[in-house]
Coordinates of N, CA and C in Angstrom, one line a residue:
M18 N 167.0 214.1 206.5 CA 166.0 213.1 205.9 C 167.1 212.1 207.2
K19 N 165.8 211.3 207.9 CA 166.3 210.7 209.2 C 165.5 209.2 209.0
A20 N 166.3 208.2 209.1 CA 165.9 206.8 208.8 C 165.0 206.4 210.5
T21 N 163.9 205.7 210.3 CA 163.1 205.4 211.2 C 163.1 204.2 211.5
R22 N 162.8 203.3 210.4 CA 163.0 201.6 210.5 C 163.2 201.1 209.2
T23 N 163.3 199.7 209.0 CA 163.3 199.5 208.0 C 162.2 198.4 207.9
R24 N 161.6 197.9 206.4 CA 160.4 197.1 206.2 C 160.8 196.1 205.1
T25 N 159.7 195.2 205.0 CA 160.1 193.8 204.0 C 158.8 194.1 203.4
L26 N 158.8 194.1 202.0 CA 157.3 194.0 201.3 C 157.5 192.8 200.4
R27 N 156.8 191.6 200.8 CA 156.8 190.4 199.8 C 155.7 189.8 199.6
G28 N 155.7 189.2 198.5 CA 154.3 188.4 198.4 C 154.6 187.8 196.8
Q29 N 153.8 187.3 196.2 CA 153.7 186.7 195.2 C 152.4 187.3 194.0
L30 N 153.0 186.7 192.8 CA 152.4 187.4 191.2 C 151.9 186.3 190.7
E31 N 150.9 186.3 189.9 CA 150.5 184.8 189.2 C 150.8 185.5 187.7
V32 N 151.5 185.0 186.9 CA 151.5 185.3 185.8 C 150.7 184.2 184.6
T33 N 150.0 184.8 184.0 CA 148.8 184.3 182.9 C 149.3 184.5 182.1
A34 N 148.2 184.3 181.1 CA 148.4 184.5 179.2 C 149.0 185.8 179.1
G35 N 149.7 185.9 178.2 CA 150.0 187.5 178.0 C 151.5 187.7 179.2
G36 N 152.0 186.4 179.6 CA 153.3 186.7 180.6 C 153.5 187.8 181.2
T37 N 152.2 188.7 181.8 CA 152.5 190.0 182.5 C 151.9 189.9 183.8
A38 N 152.5 190.3 184.9 CA 151.6 190.5 186.4 C 152.3 191.4 186.9
K39 N 151.0 192.5 187.8 CA 151.4 193.5 188.3 C 151.0 193.3 189.6
A40 N 151.5 194.5 190.8 CA 151.0 194.6 191.8 C 151.3 196.3 192.4
Q41 N 150.3 196.6 193.2 CA 151.0 198.2 193.8 C 150.9 197.4 195.3
L42 N 152.5 197.8 195.6 CA 153.1 197.5 197.2 C 152.7 198.8 198.1
I43 N 153.0 200.0 197.7 CA 152.5 201.0 198.5 C 151.9 202.2 197.9
V44 N 150.5 202.3 198.4 CA 149.6 203.2 198.0 C 150.1 204.7 199.1
D45 N 149.6 205.7 197.9 CA 149.8 206.7 198.7 C 148.6 207.1 199.4
D46 N 149.4 207.4 200.9 CA 148.4 207.6 202.0 C 148.3 209.3 202.3
G47 N 149.1 210.2 201.5 CA 148.9 211.8 201.8 C 149.9 211.8 202.8
L48 N 150.5 211.2 203.5 CA 151.5 211.6 204.5 C 152.9 212.0 203.7
L49 N 153.2 213.3 203.1 CA 154.6 213.6 202.3 C 155.7 213.5 203.4
N50 N 155.5 213.9 204.5 CA 156.8 213.3 205.4 C 157.0 212.2 205.6
R51 N 156.9 211.1 204.8 CA 157.0 209.7 205.1 C 157.5 209.3 203.6
G52 N 159.0 209.1 203.8 CA 159.1 208.4 202.7 C 160.2 207.0 202.7
Y53 N 160.4 206.5 201.9 CA 161.0 205.0 201.5 C 161.7 204.7 200.6
K54 N 163.1 204.3 201.2 CA 164.1 204.1 200.2 C 164.2 202.7 199.8
V55 N 164.5 201.8 198.4 CA 164.4 200.7 198.4 C 165.9 200.2 198.3
T56 N 166.1 199.3 199.5 CA 167.5 199.0 199.6 C 168.1 197.4 199.1
G57 N 166.6 196.6 198.5 CA 167.0 195.4 198.0 C 165.7 195.1 197.2
F58 N 165.9 194.5 196.0 CA 164.7 193.6 195.3 C 165.2 192.6 194.6
Y59 N 164.3 191.4 195.1 CA 164.3 190.3 194.8 C 163.2 189.7 194.0
V60 N 163.6 188.9 192.8 CA 162.2 188.1 192.2 C 162.6 187.0 191.8
W61 N 162.1 186.0 192.1 CA 162.1 184.5 191.7 C 160.8 183.7 191.7
E62 N 161.1 182.6 190.6 CA 160.0 181.8 190.2 C 159.7 181.0 191.4
N63 N 158.4 180.5 191.5 CA 157.8 179.9 192.4 C 158.5 178.6 192.9
S64 N 158.8 177.7 191.8 CA 159.3 176.6 192.0 C 161.0 176.4 192.0
G65 N 161.5 177.6 191.9 CA 162.7 177.7 191.9 C 163.6 177.1 190.6
S66 N 163.1 176.7 189.5 CA 163.4 176.3 188.4 C 163.6 177.4 187.4
P67 N 165.1 177.3 186.4 CA 165.1 178.5 185.6 C 164.2 178.8 184.7
T68 N 163.9 180.0 184.8 CA 163.1 180.3 183.5 C 162.9 181.7 183.1
Q69 N 162.7 182.0 182.0 CA 162.9 183.5 181.7 C 162.0 184.7 182.3
F70 N 162.2 185.5 182.7 CA 161.4 187.0 183.1 C 162.5 188.2 183.3
N71 N 161.8 189.1 183.0 CA 161.9 190.5 183.6 C 161.0 190.9 184.7
A72 N 161.5 191.7 185.5 CA 160.8 192.9 186.7 C 161.2 194.1 186.8
V73 N 160.1 194.9 187.0 CA 160.7 196.5 187.3 C 160.0 196.8 188.4
L74 N 160.7 197.9 189.2 CA 160.4 198.5 190.4 C 160.1 200.2 190.2
S75 N 158.6 200.0 189.7 CA 158.4 202.0 189.7 C 157.7 202.5 190.6
M76 N 157.4 203.7 190.4 CA 156.6 204.5 191.3 C 155.7 205.2 190.3
S77 N 155.2 204.3 189.2 CA 153.9 204.3 188.7 C 153.5 203.3 187.9
P78 N 152.2 203.0 187.6 CA 152.3 201.9 186.8 C 153.1 201.8 185.2
S79 N 153.0 200.2 185.6 CA 154.2 200.0 184.0 C 153.0 199.4 183.0
L80 N 153.2 200.0 181.8 CA 152.5 199.8 180.9 C 153.0 198.6 180.1
A81 N 152.0 197.9 179.3 CA 152.1 196.9 178.7 C 153.2 196.8 177.7
A82 N 153.3 198.2 177.2 CA 154.6 198.2 176.1 C 156.0 198.8 176.7
D83 N 155.8 198.9 177.8 CA 157.1 199.4 178.5 C 158.2 198.4 179.2
D84 N 159.3 199.0 178.6 CA 160.3 197.7 178.7 C 161.7 198.4 180.0
M85 N 162.4 197.4 180.2 CA 163.1 198.0 181.2 C 164.0 199.2 180.6
D86 N 163.7 200.6 181.5 CA 164.4 201.8 180.6 C 164.8 202.4 181.8
A87 N 166.0 203.1 181.6 CA 166.8 203.7 182.8 C 166.8 205.0 182.8
S88 N 166.1 205.2 181.5 CA 165.9 207.0 181.5 C 164.6 207.1 181.8
N89 N 163.6 206.4 182.2 CA 162.5 206.8 182.8 C 162.8 206.6 184.2
N90 N 162.5 208.1 185.0 CA 162.9 208.0 186.3 C 161.8 207.2 187.2
N91 N 160.6 206.8 186.4 CA 159.9 206.2 187.5 C 160.1 204.6 187.8
Q92 N 161.0 204.1 186.7 CA 161.9 203.1 187.1 C 162.9 203.2 187.8
I93 N 162.9 202.4 189.1 CA 163.7 202.5 190.2 C 164.5 201.1 190.5
A94 N 164.1 200.0 190.0 CA 164.8 198.6 190.2 C 164.5 197.8 189.0
W95 N 165.0 196.8 188.6 CA 165.2 195.8 187.6 C 165.8 194.4 188.0
A96 N 165.3 193.7 187.3 CA 165.8 192.2 187.7 C 165.3 191.3 186.4
W97 N 166.4 190.6 186.0 CA 166.1 189.3 184.9 C 166.7 188.4 184.9
Q98 N 166.4 187.1 184.2 CA 166.7 185.9 184.4 C 166.7 185.3 183.0
A99 N 167.8 185.2 182.5 CA 168.2 184.3 180.9 C 167.3 183.0 180.8
T100 N 166.8 182.8 179.9 CA 166.1 181.4 179.9 C 166.9 180.4 179.9
S101 N 166.7 179.6 180.9 CA 167.3 178.2 181.2 C 168.6 178.3 181.5
G102 N 169.3 179.4 181.8 CA 170.7 179.9 182.3 C 171.1 180.0 183.4
G103 N 169.9 180.3 184.5 CA 169.5 180.0 185.8 C 170.4 181.4 186.5
W104 N 170.9 182.4 185.7 CA 171.6 183.6 186.4 C 170.6 184.4 186.4
K105 N 170.5 185.0 187.5 CA 169.7 186.2 187.4 C 170.8 187.6 188.0
E106 N 170.2 189.0 187.2 CA 170.5 189.8 187.4 C 169.8 191.2 188.2
Y107 N 170.4 191.8 189.3 CA 169.5 192.7 190.1 C 170.3 194.0 189.9
I108 N 169.2 195.3 189.1 CA 170.2 196.6 189.3 C 169.4 197.2 190.4
L109 N 170.1 198.4 191.1 CA 168.6 199.2 192.1 C 169.3 200.6 191.8
D110 N 168.6 201.4 191.6 CA 169.0 203.0 191.6 C 169.0 203.5 193.0
P111 N 170.4 203.7 194.0 CA 170.2 204.3 195.3 C 169.5 205.7 195.3
D112 N 169.3 206.3 194.1 CA 169.7 207.9 194.1 C 167.5 207.8 194.2
H113 N 166.9 207.6 195.0 CA 165.4 207.1 194.7 C 164.9 207.7 196.5
V114 N 163.7 208.2 196.6 CA 162.9 208.0 198.0 C 161.3 208.0 197.3
I115 N 160.8 207.1 197.5 CA 159.3 206.7 197.4 C 158.5 207.4 198.2
V116 N 157.4 208.3 197.8 CA 156.7 208.9 198.3 C 155.4 208.8 198.4
R117 N 155.1 208.7 197.7 CA 153.4 208.2 197.1 C 153.0 206.9 196.9
D118 N 153.7 206.2 195.6 CA 153.2 204.9 195.4 C 154.5 203.7 194.8
L119 N 154.4 202.6 194.8 CA 155.2 201.9 194.2 C 154.6 200.6 193.7
F120 N 154.6 200.0 192.3 CA 154.2 199.1 191.6 C 155.9 197.9 191.5
V121 N 155.4 196.9 191.2 CA 156.2 195.7 190.9 C 155.4 195.1 189.9
T122 N 156.6 194.8 188.5 CA 155.7 194.4 187.5 C 156.7 193.0 186.8
V123 N 156.1 192.0 186.7 CA 157.1 190.8 185.9 C 156.5 190.6 184.6
K124 N 157.2 190.5 183.8 CA 156.9 190.5 182.2 C 157.5 189.9 181.4
D125 N 157.3 189.1 180.0 CA 158.0 188.3 179.4 C 158.1 186.7 180.2
A126 N 157.4 186.5 181.0 CA 157.4 185.3 181.7 C 156.8 183.8 181.7
S127 N 157.1 183.0 182.0 CA 156.1 181.6 181.7 C 154.8 182.0 182.9
N128 N 153.8 180.9 182.2 CA 153.0 181.3 182.9 C 153.1 180.5 184.3
D129 N 153.1 181.0 185.3 CA 153.8 180.6 186.6 C 153.4 181.5 187.9
F130 N 153.7 181.2 189.2 CA 153.8 182.6 190.1 C 154.9 182.6 190.3
Y131 N 155.3 184.0 190.8 CA 156.6 184.6 191.1 C 156.9 185.4 192.2
N132 N 157.7 184.9 193.1 CA 157.8 185.7 194.4 C 158.8 186.7 194.2
Y133 N 158.3 187.7 195.4 CA 159.6 189.2 195.1 C 159.5 189.3 196.7
M134 N 160.5 189.9 196.8 CA 160.8 190.7 198.3 C 161.5 192.0 198.0
I135 N 161.0 193.2 198.7 CA 161.1 194.1 198.6 C 161.8 194.6 199.7
V136 N 163.1 195.3 200.0 CA 163.8 195.7 201.6 C 163.6 197.1 201.2
V137 N 163.0 198.4 202.2 CA 162.8 199.3 202.2 C 163.2 200.0 203.5
E138 N 163.8 201.3 203.6 CA 164.1 201.7 204.8 C 163.2 203.1 204.6
E139 N 162.0 203.3 205.8 CA 161.6 204.3 206.1 C 162.1 205.7 206.2
Y140 N 162.1 206.5 205.8 CA 162.7 207.7 206.1 C 161.5 209.1 206.7
S141 N 162.0 209.6 207.7 CA 161.3 211.0 207.9 C 161.9 212.3 207.0
I142 N 161.2 212.9 206.4 CA 161.5 214.0 205.3 C 160.9 215.1 205.3
T143 N 161.7 216.2 205.2 CA 161.2 217.4 205.0 C 159.9 217.9 203.9
D144 N 159.1 218.7 203.9 CA 158.6 219.4 202.9 C 159.4 219.8 201.7
D145 N 160.7 220.2 202.0 CA 161.2 220.3 200.8 C 161.6 219.1 200.0
E146 N 162.4 218.0 201.3 CA 162.8 216.6 200.2 C 161.3 216.0 199.8
A147 N 160.2 216.2 200.1 CA 159.2 215.4 199.7 C 158.8 216.1 198.3
I148 N 159.0 217.4 198.1 CA 158.5 217.9 196.7 C 159.5 217.6 195.7
I149 N 160.9 217.7 195.9 CA 161.7 217.3 195.2 C 161.5 215.8 194.7
N150 N 161.5 214.8 195.6 CA 161.1 213.8 195.1 C 159.7 213.0 194.3
I151 N 158.8 213.9 194.5 CA 157.7 214.3 194.1 C 157.9 213.9 192.7
I152 N 158.5 215.3 192.4 CA 159.1 215.9 191.1 C 160.0 214.8 190.5
K153 N 160.6 214.1 191.1 CA 161.3 213.3 190.3 C 160.5 211.9 190.1
E154 N 159.6 211.7 191.0 CA 158.5 210.3 190.7 C 157.9 210.5 189.6
G155 N 157.5 211.9 188.9 CA 156.7 212.3 188.1 C 157.7 212.2 186.4
S156 N 159.3 211.7 186.8 CA 159.7 211.7 185.6 C 160.3 213.2 185.2
Q157 N 160.0 213.9 185.8 CA 160.4 215.3 185.5 C 162.1 215.5 185.6
S158 N 162.6 216.4 185.2 CA 164.2 216.6 185.3 C 164.3 217.6 186.1
L159 N 165.3 217.6 186.8 CA 165.6 218.4 187.8 C 167.0 219.0 187.9
D160 N 167.3 219.1 186.2 CA 168.4 219.8 185.5 C 168.3 221.2 185.3

């Protein structure tokens, strides 16, 4: 695996009724020898005021009933903020390479706009590395 460049994916999601918003950030382009490793995942409310939310970065679309679940291999990063406490927590799994798709989901949030910034390193990967990471994306165990 050889790093080729660093990219920043950023944007804004609008949470409306139901408290959930989603976006697909990387779309499968069929180039299996290009992978991305997330090195930073940040989410914050538009006005900067403290509000409760949780966010998940995953390699498959998040279902409405999905929570932050470290046992789910599709989920690779988590962020949350407590109600009016103002503190945020970010956790990032360093053992992943995205070969096909990447999604961000903000849940349990007040109706508002939420910003996100994801920092990824682009890698040139072998066919074998691509296969292993596609298996991991599908939540399959390699044990």
